[in-house]
mmCIF file of C-alpha atoms in Angstrom:
data_model
loop_
_atom_site.group_PDB
_atom_site.id
_atom_site.type_symbol
_atom_site.label_atom_id
_atom_site.label_comp_id
_atom_site.label_asym_id
_atom_site.label_seq_id
_atom_site.Cartn_x
_atom_site.Cartn_y
_atom_site.Cartn_z
ATOM 1 C CA MET A 1 -0.002 -0.113 0.063
ATOM 2 C CA LYS A 2 1.228 3.311 -0.876
ATOM 3 C CA LYS A 3 2.244 5.634 2.055
ATOM 4 C CA THR A 4 0.820 8.692 0.376
ATOM 5 C CA ASN A 5 -1.711 9.754 -2.272
ATOM 6 C CA ILE A 6 -0.141 13.208 -3.000
ATOM 7 C CA THR A 7 1.539 13.455 -6.278
ATOM 8 C CA GLY A 8 2.505 16.992 -6.623
ATOM 9 C CA ILE A 9 1.500 20.738 -5.971
ATOM 10 C CA HIS A 10 -1.639 21.420 -8.195
ATOM 11 C CA HIS A 11 -1.676 25.406 -7.724
ATOM 12 C CA LEU A 12 -1.102 28.226 -5.529
ATOM 13 C CA ALA A 13 -3.896 30.923 -5.609
ATOM 14 C CA ILE A 14 -3.475 34.727 -5.664
ATOM 15 C CA GLN A 15 -6.010 37.515 -5.105
ATOM 16 C CA ALA A 16 -5.213 40.110 -7.693
ATOM 17 C CA ASN A 17 -5.946 43.902 -6.998
ATOM 18 C CA ASP A 18 -5.689 44.276 -10.828
ATOM 19 C CA PHE A 19 -6.585 40.679 -12.188
ATOM 20 C CA ALA A 20 -5.597 41.731 -15.884
ATOM 21 C CA ALA A 21 -2.196 43.113 -14.594
ATOM 22 C CA THR A 22 -1.574 40.099 -12.504
ATOM 23 C CA CYS A 23 -2.518 37.776 -15.415
ATOM 24 C CA ARG A 24 0.162 39.622 -17.595
ATOM 25 C CA PHE A 25 2.997 39.685 -14.990
ATOM 26 C CA TYR A 26 2.606 35.924 -14.860
ATOM 27 C CA GLU A 27 2.344 35.556 -18.369
ATOM 28 C CA ALA A 28 5.423 37.774 -19.051
ATOM 29 C CA LEU A 29 7.162 35.203 -16.558
ATOM 30 C CA GLY A 30 6.645 32.395 -18.858
ATOM 31 C CA LEU A 31 3.282 30.797 -17.351
ATOM 32 C CA THR A 32 0.788 30.017 -20.078
ATOM 33 C CA PRO A 33 -3.146 30.661 -19.909
ATOM 34 C CA PHE A 34 -4.982 27.333 -19.041
ATOM 35 C CA HIS A 35 -8.279 28.259 -18.229
ATOM 36 C CA SER A 36 -10.651 30.953 -17.046
ATOM 37 C CA TRP A 37 -13.980 30.925 -15.499
ATOM 38 C CA THR A 38 -16.577 32.944 -13.318
ATOM 39 C CA LEU A 39 -18.806 31.813 -10.433
ATOM 40 C CA PRO A 40 -21.213 34.269 -9.461
ATOM 41 C CA GLU A 41 -22.127 32.189 -6.064
ATOM 42 C CA PHE A 42 -18.834 33.081 -4.737
ATOM 43 C CA ASN A 43 -18.850 36.613 -6.338
ATOM 44 C CA ILE A 44 -15.900 35.571 -8.653
ATOM 45 C CA THR A 45 -16.363 37.764 -11.868
ATOM 46 C CA HIS A 46 -12.495 36.748 -13.234
ATOM 47 C CA ALA A 47 -10.570 33.716 -12.350
ATOM 48 C CA ALA A 48 -7.887 31.901 -14.347
ATOM 49 C CA LEU A 49 -5.311 29.170 -14.074
ATOM 50 C CA LEU A 50 -2.064 29.865 -15.726
ATOM 51 C CA GLN A 51 0.386 26.817 -16.132
ATOM 52 C CA ILE A 52 4.012 26.539 -15.226
ATOM 53 C CA PRO A 53 5.188 24.890 -18.727
ATOM 54 C CA GLY A 54 6.022 21.354 -18.998
ATOM 55 C CA SER A 55 4.390 20.565 -15.689
ATOM 56 C CA GLY A 56 1.032 19.870 -14.194
ATOM 57 C CA SER A 57 1.430 22.911 -11.644
ATOM 58 C CA PHE A 58 -0.458 26.428 -12.030
ATOM 59 C CA ILE A 59 -1.004 29.729 -10.533
ATOM 60 C CA GLU A 60 -4.410 30.390 -10.086
ATOM 61 C CA ILE A 61 -5.795 34.005 -10.038
ATOM 62 C CA PHE A 62 -8.785 35.526 -8.546
ATOM 63 C CA ASP A 63 -10.318 39.100 -9.043
ATOM 64 C CA LYS A 64 -10.086 41.436 -5.922
ATOM 65 C CA ASP A 65 -13.816 41.115 -4.903
ATOM 66 C CA ALA A 66 -13.847 37.156 -5.042
ATOM 67 C CA ASN A 67 -15.113 35.372 -1.961
ATOM 68 C CA ILE A 68 -12.612 32.504 -1.857
ATOM 69 C CA ALA A 69 -11.244 30.702 1.105
ATOM 70 C CA THR A 70 -7.944 32.455 2.448
ATOM 71 C CA GLN A 71 -5.469 31.502 5.226
ATOM 72 C CA GLY A 72 -5.417 34.144 8.110
ATOM 73 C CA ARG A 73 -7.668 37.452 7.880
ATOM 74 C CA ARG A 74 -8.043 39.464 4.931
ATOM 75 C CA LYS A 75 -6.139 42.811 4.503
ATOM 76 C CA ALA A 76 -8.027 45.536 5.013
ATOM 77 C CA PRO A 77 -8.448 48.414 2.120
ATOM 78 C CA GLY A 78 -5.360 50.477 2.327
ATOM 79 C CA GLU A 79 -3.554 48.236 4.623
ATOM 80 C CA SER A 80 -0.228 46.477 4.016
ATOM 81 C CA VAL A 81 0.119 42.867 3.385
ATOM 82 C CA VAL A 82 -1.043 40.734 6.256
ATOM 83 C CA ALA A 83 1.302 37.902 7.127
ATOM 84 C CA GLY A 84 0.274 34.362 7.616
ATOM 85 C CA ALA A 85 1.609 30.875 7.584
ATOM 86 C CA LEU A 86 1.943 30.659 3.519
ATOM 87 C CA LEU A 87 5.500 32.479 3.307
ATOM 88 C CA HIS A 88 6.115 32.607 -0.283
ATOM 89 C CA LEU A 89 5.495 30.951 -3.921
ATOM 90 C CA ALA A 90 9.183 29.362 -4.883
ATOM 91 C CA LEU A 91 9.612 28.866 -8.556
ATOM 92 C CA THR A 92 12.484 26.745 -9.964
ATOM 93 C CA VAL A 93 14.482 28.516 -12.710
ATOM 94 C CA ASP A 94 17.559 28.024 -15.050
ATOM 95 C CA ASP A 95 18.895 31.360 -14.236
ATOM 96 C CA VAL A 96 18.153 33.078 -11.131
ATOM 97 C CA GLU A 97 19.628 36.539 -11.999
ATOM 98 C CA VAL A 98 17.668 36.439 -15.289
ATOM 99 C CA ALA A 99 14.357 35.679 -13.501
ATOM 100 C CA TYR A 100 14.960 38.295 -11.115
ATOM 101 C CA ALA A 101 15.876 41.022 -13.570
ATOM 102 C CA HIS A 102 13.156 40.042 -15.647
ATOM 103 C CA ALA A 103 10.402 40.232 -12.685
ATOM 104 C CA LEU A 104 11.851 43.698 -11.753
ATOM 105 C CA SER A 105 11.415 44.794 -15.415
ATOM 106 C CA LEU A 106 7.742 43.653 -15.109
ATOM 107 C CA GLY A 107 7.148 45.738 -12.153
ATOM 108 C CA ALA A 108 7.974 43.593 -9.298
ATOM 109 C CA ALA A 109 9.816 44.971 -6.391
ATOM 110 C CA SER A 110 13.183 43.679 -4.905
ATOM 111 C CA CYS A 111 12.851 41.458 -1.604
ATOM 112 C CA VAL A 112 16.327 39.840 -1.621
ATOM 113 C CA GLU A 113 18.808 40.082 -4.250
ATOM 114 C CA PRO A 114 20.326 36.939 -6.356
ATOM 115 C CA GLY A 115 22.745 35.109 -3.877
ATOM 116 C CA GLU A 116 23.920 31.588 -2.905
ATOM 117 C CA LEU A 117 23.192 29.666 0.186
ATOM 118 C CA SER A 118 24.452 26.638 1.619
ATOM 119 C CA LEU A 119 21.788 24.760 3.541
ATOM 120 C CA GLY A 120 22.558 22.050 5.984
ATOM 121 C CA GLN A 121 24.960 19.256 6.405
ATOM 122 C CA PRO A 122 25.794 17.922 4.084
ATOM 123 C CA PRO A 123 25.316 21.337 2.360
ATOM 124 C CA LEU A 124 23.017 21.829 -0.392
ATOM 125 C CA LYS A 125 23.932 24.775 -2.373
ATOM 126 C CA VAL A 126 21.277 26.875 -4.033
ATOM 127 C CA ARG A 127 21.135 30.207 -5.823
ATOM 128 C CA ASN A 128 17.974 32.373 -5.121
ATOM 129 C CA ALA A 129 16.631 35.682 -5.318
ATOM 130 C CA LEU A 130 13.143 36.917 -4.223
ATOM 131 C CA VAL A 131 10.683 39.642 -5.416
ATOM 132 C CA TYR A 132 7.440 41.189 -4.240
ATOM 133 C CA GLY A 133 4.658 40.396 -7.056
ATOM 134 C CA LEU A 134 2.263 43.215 -7.954
ATOM 135 C CA ASP A 135 -0.070 41.974 -5.277
ATOM 136 C CA GLY A 136 2.372 41.858 -2.599
ATOM 137 C CA GLU A 137 3.078 37.938 -2.861
ATOM 138 C CA VAL A 138 6.672 37.046 -2.314
ATOM 139 C CA ILE A 139 8.252 35.028 -5.054
ATOM 140 C CA GLU A 140 11.348 33.019 -4.812
ATOM 141 C CA PHE A 141 13.424 31.878 -7.778
ATOM 142 C CA ILE A 142 15.538 29.187 -7.096
ATOM 143 C CA ALA A 143 18.056 26.761 -8.601
ATOM 144 C CA PHE A 144 20.474 23.917 -7.455
ATOM 145 C CA VAL A 145 24.137 24.699 -7.649
ATOM 146 C CA ALA A 146 26.087 21.597 -8.969
#
């Protein structure tokens, strides 16, 4: 008998302040539109799944008024991002510096500049950088170092 029925991460969801701008941002990062919908019973006017190419993983984007399940409390209008248990979205990339510069050129803000980390013993070496996306989400770009 299998110990788990989990086969991967399907999606991470973002509630966008500007739905179209957030979709354009993730598409410009390289994700591809997969499906879109509305669900009036949840006040969802716009929702979309954008696929990470070559994977079964997605980023799901909802409009700002969508009534969807969320962790923690929602931020109040004009309030800065409210921290909760979900810390960041990490995307595997071939080149951390290229991904970081590209995200900044699309309107993301710098959080942590590109650098190398050595994690644990034996050391696992990674290069990473973090940006704040258009809606305040923290996006990490990460690559293993040989």
